[in-house]
């Protein structure tokens, strides 16, 4: 019913999908490709040479669409919804399935099973996961197994390919390759933003496809603003522009990215619509704030309304890590900060064929705000070396675990000796401390001050029987102290 395929970055997952679709077609099977976003679906359709759809849109047709009842029951559906209808033997192929939410995958499998179709998931749970509840790929891999692609084809340097595989599992030895090649640069945030930009600009002017990425929208905005300043100075972009959602401006010649799906704004005679993640060049800026734009891939033209521009358009020059996943470029210039996770770093370092240079923020320049100046560690350039920052990032796993896995891990932890023994020691120490303190006082006190031998033990020390009373009958999963017996 469900088959999982895993592949690290650069292992040829797209090529594997192309081969599978070809073989399935020869066998008479119908393949329905799905992606986790509308922009990714457009790329997938181009790669496979057949229509692809957004997973959310596909599920919406089964729950709220005009033909939802017919789709779920297998009845006759209108021609406009025929591509969503599942038939026995169909194969639903989900690309970048690690970014699909668990509930969405579960719903898809149920609809497919009801119609006799099968689901094929392809992705990597060691890369970025869904913004929704995720972790399903890891669980499937652990419980049912998966087919895995192990050979990397993207990288021109085999040593770099091997290094990325180490980074993928959190092995800091993978950083040795970048350190030996002097590809790790460290410094203040301001210096690293400038250095990453200069590296990106040099490669772009050399005609290479290049990527500059970072984890936060704040850094993306700063990098994009820096790029626009240079393009304005070079006369490639007009000085003035329309205010965008990220606080930057865009005018004729600028590259922009749309951040919201809008199926009502179309081009190419309705075949394409505005998607989250689409890249455009501004052709003309209108006085009302609207922008006439040309798509950088399919070259279709349309006009983005002023309200859409103000709320859903950003400059394109830099990218978030999330937006860069799945892409391939010649060179990459990632900006790395200490608050990132292993998965984010791995995605950044596995995008480029030829070379990746890592710009690592080790400290901040001293702020003007006197309150912020109190954080000495943050502003001390000698606190962390660049390699140390990268090691700390690698140690921070950010991949989601499914709810089932999380519950199972919590139960195992609650019953393990590594949890129970410290709790028992703490309970014993806490509940017998008063007894031993009283015993010490009794033994060392003058004879006249000692209690009579006839005095019952419980009267000599209130804590004498505290431990049995406090721990008896309490299950370990309901109390911070486990069951224990006084010795």
CSV table of C-alpha atoms in Angstrom, one decimal:
chain,number,residue,atom,x,y,z
A,1,UNK,CA,0.0,0.0,0.0
A,2,UNK,CA,2.8,2.5,1.0
A,3,UNK,CA,6.4,2.3,-0.2
A,4,UNK,CA,9.1,4.7,1.0
A,5,UNK,CA,12.2,5.8,-0.9
A,6,UNK,CA,14.9,7.7,0.9
A,7,UNK,CA,17.7,9.7,-0.7
A,8,UNK,CA,20.3,12.2,0.6
A,9,UNK,CA,20.7,15.5,-1.2
A,10,UNK,CA,22.3,14.9,-4.6
A,11,UNK,CA,21.5,11.2,-4.8
A,12,UNK,CA,19.4,11.6,-8.0
A,13,UNK,CA,15.9,11.4,-6.6
A,14,UNK,CA,14.5,13.3,-9.6
A,15,UNK,CA,16.2,11.0,-12.0
A,16,UNK,CA,14.9,8.0,-10.1
A,17,UNK,CA,11.4,9.4,-10.4
A,18,UNK,CA,11.8,9.9,-14.1
A,19,UNK,CA,12.9,6.3,-14.5
A,20,UNK,CA,10.0,5.0,-12.4
A,21,UNK,CA,7.4,7.0,-14.3
A,22,UNK,CA,8.7,5.6,-17.6
A,23,UNK,CA,8.6,2.0,-16.3
A,24,UNK,CA,5.2,2.5,-14.8
A,25,UNK,CA,3.9,3.9,-18.1
A,26,UNK,CA,5.3,0.9,-20.0
A,27,UNK,CA,3.4,-1.4,-17.6
A,28,UNK,CA,0.2,0.5,-18.2
A,29,UNK,CA,0.1,2.1,-14.7
A,30,UNK,CA,-1.1,5.7,-14.3
A,31,UNK,CA,1.1,7.8,-12.1
A,32,UNK,CA,-0.2,10.9,-10.3
A,33,UNK,CA,2.7,13.1,-9.2
A,34,UNK,CA,2.2,15.3,-6.1
A,35,UNK,CA,4.4,17.9,-4.4
A,36,UNK,CA,4.2,19.7,-1.1
A,37,UNK,CA,3.8,23.2,-2.7
A,38,UNK,CA,2.3,24.7,-5.9
A,39,UNK,CA,5.8,25.9,-7.0
A,40,UNK,CA,7.3,22.5,-6.4
A,41,UNK,CA,4.5,20.9,-8.3
A,42,UNK,CA,5.3,23.1,-11.3
A,43,UNK,CA,9.0,22.0,-11.2
A,44,UNK,CA,7.9,18.4,-10.7
A,45,UNK,CA,5.6,18.6,-13.7
A,46,UNK,CA,8.5,20.0,-15.8
A,47,UNK,CA,10.9,17.3,-14.6
A,48,UNK,CA,8.5,14.4,-15.3
A,49,UNK,CA,6.9,15.7,-18.4
A,50,UNK,CA,3.3,15.3,-17.1
A,51,UNK,CA,0.9,17.4,-14.9
A,52,UNK,CA,1.6,17.4,-11.2
A,53,UNK,CA,-0.5,18.9,-8.4
A,54,UNK,CA,0.0,20.3,-4.9
A,55,UNK,CA,-0.8,17.7,-2.2
A,56,UNK,CA,-3.0,20.2,-0.2
A,57,UNK,CA,-5.0,21.0,-3.4
A,58,UNK,CA,-5.4,17.3,-4.1
A,59,UNK,CA,-6.7,16.6,-0.6
A,60,UNK,CA,-9.0,19.6,-0.8
A,61,UNK,CA,-10.7,18.2,-3.8
A,62,UNK,CA,-11.6,15.1,-1.8
A,63,UNK,CA,-12.9,17.1,1.2
A,64,UNK,CA,-14.3,20.4,0.1
A,65,UNK,CA,-14.2,20.3,-3.7
A,66,UNK,CA,-17.3,20.4,-5.9
A,67,UNK,CA,-16.9,16.7,-6.8
A,68,UNK,CA,-15.7,15.6,-3.4
A,69,UNK,CA,-18.4,13.0,-2.9
A,70,UNK,CA,-17.9,11.5,-6.3
A,71,UNK,CA,-14.1,11.3,-5.8
A,72,UNK,CA,-14.4,9.5,-2.5
A,73,UNK,CA,-17.1,7.1,-3.7
A,74,UNK,CA,-15.6,6.4,-7.1
A,75,UNK,CA,-18.5,7.9,-9.0
A,76,UNK,CA,-18.5,9.8,-12.2
A,77,UNK,CA,-16.6,13.1,-11.9
A,78,UNK,CA,-16.6,16.1,-14.2
A,79,UNK,CA,-13.9,16.3,-16.9
A,80,UNK,CA,-12.3,19.2,-15.0
A,81,UNK,CA,-11.8,17.0,-12.0
A,82,UNK,CA,-10.8,13.8,-13.8
A,83,UNK,CA,-7.1,14.2,-13.0
A,84,UNK,CA,-7.9,13.8,-9.2
A,85,UNK,CA,-9.9,10.6,-9.6
A,86,UNK,CA,-8.1,7.5,-8.3
A,87,UNK,CA,-8.6,4.1,-9.9
A,88,UNK,CA,-7.4,0.6,-9.0
A,89,UNK,CA,-3.7,0.2,-9.9
A,90,UNK,CA,-2.9,3.9,-9.9
A,91,UNK,CA,0.3,5.1,-8.3
A,92,UNK,CA,0.4,8.3,-6.3
A,93,UNK,CA,4.0,9.6,-6.2
A,94,UNK,CA,4.8,12.2,-3.5
A,95,UNK,CA,8.0,14.1,-4.0
A,96,UNK,CA,9.8,15.7,-1.0
A,97,UNK,CA,7.5,13.7,1.2
A,98,UNK,CA,9.4,14.7,4.3
A,99,UNK,CA,7.9,18.1,4.0
A,100,UNK,CA,4.3,16.6,4.0
A,101,UNK,CA,2.4,16.7,7.2
A,102,UNK,CA,1.5,13.4,8.9
A,103,UNK,CA,-2.2,14.0,8.8
A,104,UNK,CA,-2.0,14.8,5.0
A,105,UNK,CA,-0.1,11.7,4.3
A,106,UNK,CA,-2.5,9.6,6.4
A,107,UNK,CA,-5.5,11.1,4.5
A,108,UNK,CA,-3.9,10.4,1.2
A,109,UNK,CA,-3.2,6.8,2.0
A,110,UNK,CA,-6.8,6.3,3.2
A,111,UNK,CA,-8.2,7.7,-0.1
A,112,UNK,CA,-5.8,5.7,-2.2
A,113,UNK,CA,-6.6,2.5,-0.3
A,114,UNK,CA,-10.3,3.0,-0.7
A,115,UNK,CA,-9.9,3.2,-4.5
A,116,UNK,CA,-7.3,0.4,-4.9
A,117,UNK,CA,-4.4,2.8,-5.6
A,118,UNK,CA,-0.9,2.7,-4.0
A,119,UNK,CA,1.2,5.5,-2.6
A,120,UNK,CA,5.0,6.0,-3.2
A,121,UNK,CA,6.8,8.5,-0.9
A,122,UNK,CA,10.1,9.9,-1.9
A,123,UNK,CA,12.2,12.2,0.3
A,124,UNK,CA,14.7,12.4,3.2
A,125,UNK,CA,13.7,12.8,6.9
A,126,UNK,CA,17.2,14.2,7.6
A,127,UNK,CA,16.4,17.3,5.6
A,128,UNK,CA,13.9,20.0,6.5
A,129,UNK,CA,10.5,18.6,7.6
A,130,UNK,CA,6.9,19.9,7.4
A,131,UNK,CA,5.8,23.0,9.1
A,132,UNK,CA,2.8,20.9,10.2
A,133,UNK,CA,3.0,17.9,12.5
A,134,UNK,CA,5.5,15.6,10.8
A,135,UNK,CA,8.0,12.8,11.3
A,136,UNK,CA,6.1,10.1,9.4
A,137,UNK,CA,9.0,9.2,7.1
A,138,UNK,CA,11.2,8.4,10.0
A,139,UNK,CA,8.6,6.2,11.6
A,140,UNK,CA,7.9,4.3,8.3
A,141,UNK,CA,11.6,3.8,7.8
A,142,UNK,CA,12.0,2.4,11.4
A,143,UNK,CA,9.0,0.1,11.3
A,144,UNK,CA,8.6,-1.0,7.7
A,145,UNK,CA,11.9,-0.1,6.1
A,146,UNK,CA,12.6,1.8,2.9
A,147,UNK,CA,14.5,1.7,-0.4
A,148,UNK,CA,17.5,4.0,-0.2
A,149,UNK,CA,19.6,5.8,-2.8
A,150,UNK,CA,23.2,5.8,-1.5
A,151,UNK,CA,25.4,7.1,-4.4
A,152,UNK,CA,25.7,10.9,-4.8
A,153,UNK,CA,25.8,12.3,-8.3
A,154,UNK,CA,25.4,16.0,-7.8
A,155,UNK,CA,28.9,16.9,-6.6
A,156,UNK,CA,31.9,17.3,-8.9
A,157,UNK,CA,34.2,16.5,-5.9
A,158,UNK,CA,33.8,13.1,-4.4
A,159,UNK,CA,35.4,14.2,-1.2
A,160,UNK,CA,32.7,16.8,-0.8
A,161,UNK,CA,30.0,14.3,-1.5
A,162,UNK,CA,31.4,12.1,1.3
A,163,UNK,CA,31.6,15.1,3.6
A,164,UNK,CA,27.9,15.9,3.2
A,165,UNK,CA,26.9,12.3,4.1
A,166,UNK,CA,28.8,12.7,7.4
A,167,UNK,CA,27.1,16.1,8.1
A,168,UNK,CA,23.7,14.5,7.3
A,169,UNK,CA,24.0,12.2,10.4
A,170,UNK,CA,25.6,14.9,12.6
A,171,UNK,CA,29.3,13.7,12.2
A,172,UNK,CA,31.5,16.7,12.8
A,173,UNK,CA,34.3,15.0,10.8
A,174,UNK,CA,32.5,16.1,7.7
A,175,UNK,CA,33.6,19.7,8.5
A,176,UNK,CA,37.2,18.7,8.0
A,177,UNK,CA,36.8,18.8,4.2
A,178,UNK,CA,35.6,22.4,4.3
A,179,UNK,CA,38.3,23.4,6.8
A,180,UNK,CA,41.1,21.9,4.8
A,181,UNK,CA,39.9,23.8,1.7
A,182,UNK,CA,39.6,27.1,3.6
A,183,UNK,CA,35.9,27.1,2.9
A,184,UNK,CA,34.9,28.0,6.4
A,185,UNK,CA,34.9,31.8,7.1
A,186,UNK,CA,34.0,33.3,10.5
A,187,UNK,CA,33.4,36.7,11.8
A,188,UNK,CA,30.7,39.2,12.9
A,189,UNK,CA,27.2,39.0,11.5
A,190,UNK,CA,27.7,42.2,9.6
A,191,UNK,CA,31.0,41.1,8.1
A,192,UNK,CA,29.6,37.6,7.2
A,193,UNK,CA,26.5,39.2,5.5
A,194,UNK,CA,28.9,41.3,3.4
A,195,UNK,CA,31.3,38.4,2.6
A,196,UNK,CA,28.5,36.0,1.6
A,197,UNK,CA,27.1,38.7,-0.7
A,198,UNK,CA,30.4,39.4,-2.3
A,199,UNK,CA,31.0,35.7,-2.9
A,200,UNK,CA,27.6,35.3,-4.4
A,201,UNK,CA,28.0,38.4,-6.6
A,202,UNK,CA,31.4,37.3,-7.9
A,203,UNK,CA,29.9,33.9,-9.0
A,204,UNK,CA,26.8,35.5,-10.5
A,205,UNK,CA,28.9,37.9,-12.6
A,206,UNK,CA,31.0,34.9,-13.8
A,207,UNK,CA,27.8,33.4,-15.2
A,208,UNK,CA,27.3,30.7,-12.6
A,209,UNK,CA,24.0,29.7,-11.1
A,210,UNK,CA,24.6,30.5,-7.5
A,211,UNK,CA,22.7,30.6,-4.2
A,212,UNK,CA,23.0,32.7,-1.1
A,213,UNK,CA,20.8,31.4,1.7
A,214,UNK,CA,20.2,31.9,5.4
A,215,UNK,CA,17.7,30.6,8.1
A,216,UNK,CA,15.9,33.8,8.9
A,217,UNK,CA,13.8,36.3,6.9
A,218,UNK,CA,15.6,39.1,8.6
A,219,UNK,CA,19.0,38.1,7.1
A,220,UNK,CA,17.3,37.4,3.7
A,221,UNK,CA,15.9,40.9,3.7
A,222,UNK,CA,19.3,42.4,4.5
A,223,UNK,CA,21.1,40.4,1.8
A,224,UNK,CA,18.5,41.3,-0.8
A,225,UNK,CA,18.7,45.0,0.1
A,226,UNK,CA,22.5,44.8,-0.3
A,227,UNK,CA,22.1,43.2,-3.8
A,228,UNK,CA,19.6,45.8,-4.9
A,229,UNK,CA,21.9,48.6,-4.0
A,230,UNK,CA,24.6,47.2,-6.2
A,231,UNK,CA,22.2,46.7,-9.1
A,232,UNK,CA,20.9,50.2,-8.8
A,233,UNK,CA,24.5,51.5,-8.8
A,234,UNK,CA,25.2,49.5,-11.9
A,235,UNK,CA,22.2,50.9,-13.7
A,236,UNK,CA,20.4,47.5,-14.0
A,237,UNK,CA,17.5,48.5,-11.7
A,238,UNK,CA,15.6,51.8,-11.4
A,239,UNK,CA,16.3,53.7,-8.2
A,240,UNK,CA,12.7,54.2,-7.0
A,241,UNK,CA,10.3,51.3,-6.5
A,242,UNK,CA,7.1,50.0,-4.9
A,243,UNK,CA,7.2,49.1,-1.2
A,244,UNK,CA,7.1,45.3,-0.8
A,245,UNK,CA,6.0,43.0,2.0
A,246,UNK,CA,9.6,42.6,3.3
A,247,UNK,CA,10.2,46.3,3.6
A,248,UNK,CA,12.4,46.5,0.5
A,249,UNK,CA,11.5,48.2,-2.8
A,250,UNK,CA,11.2,46.9,-6.3
A,251,UNK,CA,11.3,48.7,-9.6
A,252,UNK,CA,11.9,47.9,-13.2
A,253,UNK,CA,14.6,45.2,-13.6
A,254,UNK,CA,14.3,43.8,-10.1
A,255,UNK,CA,14.0,40.1,-9.4
A,256,UNK,CA,11.1,39.3,-7.1
A,257,UNK,CA,9.4,36.2,-5.6
A,258,UNK,CA,5.7,35.8,-4.9
A,259,UNK,CA,4.8,34.3,-1.5
A,260,UNK,CA,1.1,33.5,-1.8
A,261,UNK,CA,-0.8,31.2,-4.2
A,262,UNK,CA,-3.4,33.0,-6.2
A,263,UNK,CA,-5.1,30.9,-8.9
A,264,UNK,CA,-7.1,34.0,-10.1
A,265,UNK,CA,-4.0,35.7,-11.4
A,266,UNK,CA,-3.0,33.7,-14.4
A,267,UNK,CA,-0.7,33.8,-17.5
A,268,UNK,CA,0.0,31.7,-20.5
A,269,UNK,CA,-3.8,31.6,-21.4
A,270,UNK,CA,-4.7,30.3,-17.9
A,271,UNK,CA,-2.3,27.4,-17.9
A,272,UNK,CA,-0.1,29.0,-15.1
A,273,UNK,CA,-1.0,31.0,-12.1
A,274,UNK,CA,0.8,32.9,-9.4
A,275,UNK,CA,2.4,30.5,-6.9
A,276,UNK,CA,4.3,30.8,-3.6
A,277,UNK,CA,7.9,30.6,-4.6
A,278,UNK,CA,7.6,31.8,-8.2
A,279,UNK,CA,10.5,33.9,-9.5
A,280,UNK,CA,9.7,37.0,-11.6
A,281,UNK,CA,11.5,40.0,-13.2
A,282,UNK,CA,9.7,43.4,-13.0
A,283,UNK,CA,9.1,44.7,-16.5
A,284,UNK,CA,7.1,47.9,-15.5
A,285,UNK,CA,6.1,49.7,-12.3
A,286,UNK,CA,2.7,51.3,-12.4
A,287,UNK,CA,1.7,54.4,-10.4
A,288,UNK,CA,-1.0,52.6,-8.5
A,289,UNK,CA,1.6,50.2,-7.0
A,290,UNK,CA,1.0,47.3,-9.3
A,291,UNK,CA,3.8,45.5,-11.1
A,292,UNK,CA,3.9,44.1,-14.6
A,293,UNK,CA,6.2,41.0,-14.3
A,294,UNK,CA,7.7,38.3,-16.5
A,295,UNK,CA,8.3,34.7,-15.1
A,296,UNK,CA,12.0,33.8,-15.0
A,297,UNK,CA,11.3,30.2,-16.1
A,298,UNK,CA,8.3,29.9,-18.5
A,299,UNK,CA,8.5,33.6,-19.5
A,300,UNK,CA,4.8,34.2,-19.0
A,301,UNK,CA,3.7,37.8,-18.3
A,302,UNK,CA,1.0,39.2,-16.0
A,303,UNK,CA,0.3,42.1,-13.7
A,304,UNK,CA,0.4,41.8,-9.9
A,305,UNK,CA,-2.2,44.0,-8.2
A,306,UNK,CA,-1.0,46.6,-5.8
A,307,UNK,CA,-2.6,44.9,-2.7
A,308,UNK,CA,-0.9,41.6,-3.6
A,309,UNK,CA,2.4,43.3,-4.1
A,310,UNK,CA,2.2,45.0,-0.7
A,311,UNK,CA,1.3,41.8,1.1
A,312,UNK,CA,2.8,38.9,-0.9
A,313,UNK,CA,6.0,40.0,-2.8
A,314,UNK,CA,9.6,40.0,-1.7
A,315,UNK,CA,13.0,40.6,-3.4
A,316,UNK,CA,14.5,37.4,-4.8
A,317,UNK,CA,18.2,37.9,-4.5
A,318,UNK,CA,18.6,35.8,-1.3
A,319,UNK,CA,16.7,32.7,-0.2
A,320,UNK,CA,15.7,31.1,3.1
A,321,UNK,CA,16.9,27.5,3.6
A,322,UNK,CA,13.4,26.2,3.4
A,323,UNK,CA,12.9,27.7,-0.1
A,324,UNK,CA,16.2,26.4,-1.3
A,325,UNK,CA,15.6,22.7,-0.4
A,326,UNK,CA,15.3,20.6,-3.6
A,327,UNK,CA,17.3,23.0,-5.7
A,328,UNK,CA,20.7,22.5,-7.5
A,329,UNK,CA,23.1,25.3,-8.3
A,330,UNK,CA,26.8,25.6,-9.4
A,331,UNK,CA,28.0,27.4,-6.2
A,332,UNK,CA,26.5,28.2,-2.8
A,333,UNK,CA,27.3,30.8,-0.2
A,334,UNK,CA,25.3,29.9,3.0
A,335,UNK,CA,25.2,32.3,6.0
A,336,UNK,CA,25.2,30.1,9.1
A,337,UNK,CA,24.2,31.3,12.6
A,338,UNK,CA,24.4,29.5,15.9
A,339,UNK,CA,20.6,29.1,16.3
A,340,UNK,CA,20.3,26.9,13.2
A,341,UNK,CA,19.8,23.1,13.2
A,342,UNK,CA,21.6,20.2,11.7
A,343,UNK,CA,19.0,19.8,9.0
A,344,UNK,CA,19.2,23.4,7.9
A,345,UNK,CA,23.0,23.3,7.7
A,346,UNK,CA,22.9,20.0,5.8
A,347,UNK,CA,20.5,21.4,3.2
A,348,UNK,CA,22.6,24.5,2.8
A,349,UNK,CA,25.8,22.5,2.2
A,350,UNK,CA,24.3,20.0,-0.2
A,351,UNK,CA,22.9,22.4,-2.9
A,352,UNK,CA,26.0,23.1,-5.0
A,353,UNK,CA,27.7,21.0,-7.6
A,354,UNK,CA,31.1,22.8,-7.7
A,355,UNK,CA,31.7,24.6,-4.4
A,356,UNK,CA,30.1,25.6,-1.2
A,357,UNK,CA,31.7,28.3,1.1
A,358,UNK,CA,30.4,28.6,4.6
A,359,UNK,CA,30.1,32.0,6.2
A,360,UNK,CA,29.7,31.5,9.9
A,361,UNK,CA,28.5,34.2,12.3
A,362,UNK,CA,30.7,34.0,15.5
A,363,UNK,CA,29.6,37.2,17.2
A,364,UNK,CA,27.7,40.5,16.9
A,365,UNK,CA,29.3,43.9,16.7
A,366,UNK,CA,28.8,46.0,19.9
A,367,UNK,CA,25.3,47.5,19.8
A,368,UNK,CA,24.4,51.1,20.5
A,369,UNK,CA,21.7,49.9,22.9
A,370,UNK,CA,23.4,49.8,26.4
A,371,UNK,CA,21.1,47.0,27.5
A,372,UNK,CA,22.3,44.8,24.6
A,373,UNK,CA,25.9,45.6,25.4
A,374,UNK,CA,25.5,43.7,28.7
A,375,UNK,CA,25.6,40.4,26.8
A,376,UNK,CA,29.4,40.1,26.7
A,377,UNK,CA,29.4,36.6,25.2
A,378,UNK,CA,27.4,37.7,22.2
A,379,UNK,CA,29.7,40.5,21.3
A,380,UNK,CA,33.1,38.9,22.1
A,381,UNK,CA,34.9,37.8,18.9
A,382,UNK,CA,36.9,35.2,20.9
A,383,UNK,CA,34.0,33.4,22.5
A,384,UNK,CA,33.5,30.9,19.7
A,385,UNK,CA,35.5,29.9,16.6
A,386,UNK,CA,33.7,29.3,13.4
A,387,UNK,CA,34.3,25.5,13.5
A,388,UNK,CA,32.9,25.5,17.1
A,389,UNK,CA,29.8,27.2,16.0
A,390,UNK,CA,29.3,24.7,13.2
A,391,UNK,CA,29.9,21.8,15.6
A,392,UNK,CA,27.2,23.2,17.9
A,393,UNK,CA,24.8,23.5,15.0
A,394,UNK,CA,25.4,19.9,14.0
A,395,UNK,CA,24.7,18.7,17.5
A,396,UNK,CA,21.3,20.3,17.4
A,397,UNK,CA,18.8,17.9,15.7
A,398,UNK,CA,15.7,19.7,14.6
A,399,UNK,CA,13.9,16.9,12.6
A,400,UNK,CA,10.4,16.2,13.8
A,401,UNK,CA,9.4,12.8,15.4
A,402,UNK,CA,5.9,11.5,14.9
A,403,UNK,CA,3.5,11.6,17.8
A,404,UNK,CA,3.7,7.8,18.0
A,405,UNK,CA,7.5,7.8,18.2
A,406,UNK,CA,7.4,10.6,20.7
A,407,UNK,CA,5.1,8.7,23.0
A,408,UNK,CA,7.1,5.5,22.6
A,409,UNK,CA,10.4,7.4,23.5
A,410,UNK,CA,8.8,9.0,26.5
A,411,UNK,CA,7.6,5.6,27.8
A,412,UNK,CA,11.0,4.0,27.3
A,413,UNK,CA,12.7,6.9,29.1
A,414,UNK,CA,10.3,6.7,32.0
A,415,UNK,CA,11.0,3.1,32.6
A,416,UNK,CA,14.8,3.1,32.0
A,417,UNK,CA,17.4,2.7,34.7
A,418,UNK,CA,19.0,6.0,33.6
A,419,UNK,CA,15.8,7.7,34.7
A,420,UNK,CA,14.7,5.6,37.7
A,421,UNK,CA,18.1,5.3,39.5
A,422,UNK,CA,18.7,9.1,39.8
A,423,UNK,CA,15.1,9.5,41.0
A,424,UNK,CA,15.5,6.7,43.6
A,425,UNK,CA,18.8,8.3,44.8
A,426,UNK,CA,17.1,11.7,45.1
A,427,UNK,CA,14.1,10.3,47.0
A,428,UNK,CA,16.4,8.4,49.4
A,429,UNK,CA,18.6,11.3,50.1
A,430,UNK,CA,15.6,13.7,50.5
A,431,UNK,CA,13.6,11.5,52.8
A,432,UNK,CA,16.4,10.2,55.0
A,433,UNK,CA,18.5,13.4,55.4
A,434,UNK,CA,16.6,14.4,58.6
A,435,UNK,CA,16.9,10.9,60.0
A,436,UNK,CA,20.7,10.8,59.6
A,437,UNK,CA,21.0,14.4,60.9
A,438,UNK,CA,19.1,13.5,64.0
A,439,UNK,CA,21.1,10.3,64.4
A,440,UNK,CA,24.4,12.3,64.1
A,441,UNK,CA,23.1,14.7,66.8
A,442,UNK,CA,22.1,11.9,69.1
A,443,UNK,CA,25.4,10.0,68.8
A,444,UNK,CA,27.6,13.1,69.3
A,445,UNK,CA,25.4,14.8,72.0
A,446,UNK,CA,26.2,14.6,75.7
A,447,UNK,CA,24.9,11.5,77.5
A,448,UNK,CA,22.3,13.5,79.4
A,449,UNK,CA,20.8,14.9,76.2
A,450,UNK,CA,20.4,11.5,74.5
A,451,UNK,CA,16.9,10.0,74.2
A,452,UNK,CA,16.0,7.0,76.4
A,453,UNK,CA,16.6,3.6,74.8
A,454,UNK,CA,13.0,2.9,75.6
A,455,UNK,CA,11.9,5.7,73.3
A,456,UNK,CA,10.2,4.2,70.1
A,457,UNK,CA,12.3,4.8,66.9
A,458,UNK,CA,9.4,6.7,65.4
A,459,UNK,CA,9.5,9.2,68.3
A,460,UNK,CA,13.3,9.6,68.1
A,461,UNK,CA,13.1,10.8,64.5
A,462,UNK,CA,10.0,11.8,62.5
A,463,UNK,CA,11.8,11.0,59.3
A,464,UNK,CA,12.6,7.4,60.4
A,465,UNK,CA,9.7,6.0,58.6
A,466,UNK,CA,9.2,8.8,56.0
A,467,UNK,CA,10.8,6.9,53.1
A,468,UNK,CA,8.5,3.9,53.1
A,469,UNK,CA,5.4,6.1,53.6
A,470,UNK,CA,6.4,8.5,50.8
A,471,UNK,CA,7.3,5.9,48.2
A,472,UNK,CA,5.1,3.0,48.9
A,473,UNK,CA,2.4,2.3,46.4
A,474,UNK,CA,3.3,5.1,43.9
A,475,UNK,CA,3.8,4.0,40.3
A,476,UNK,CA,6.8,5.5,38.6
A,477,UNK,CA,4.8,6.9,35.7
A,478,UNK,CA,2.5,8.9,38.0
A,479,UNK,CA,5.0,10.5,40.4
A,480,UNK,CA,8.4,12.2,40.3
A,481,UNK,CA,9.6,9.5,42.8
A,482,UNK,CA,9.5,5.8,41.9
A,483,UNK,CA,8.5,3.0,44.3
A,484,UNK,CA,11.2,2.3,46.8
A,485,UNK,CA,11.9,0.4,50.1
A,486,UNK,CA,13.9,1.8,52.9
A,487,UNK,CA,17.0,-0.3,53.8
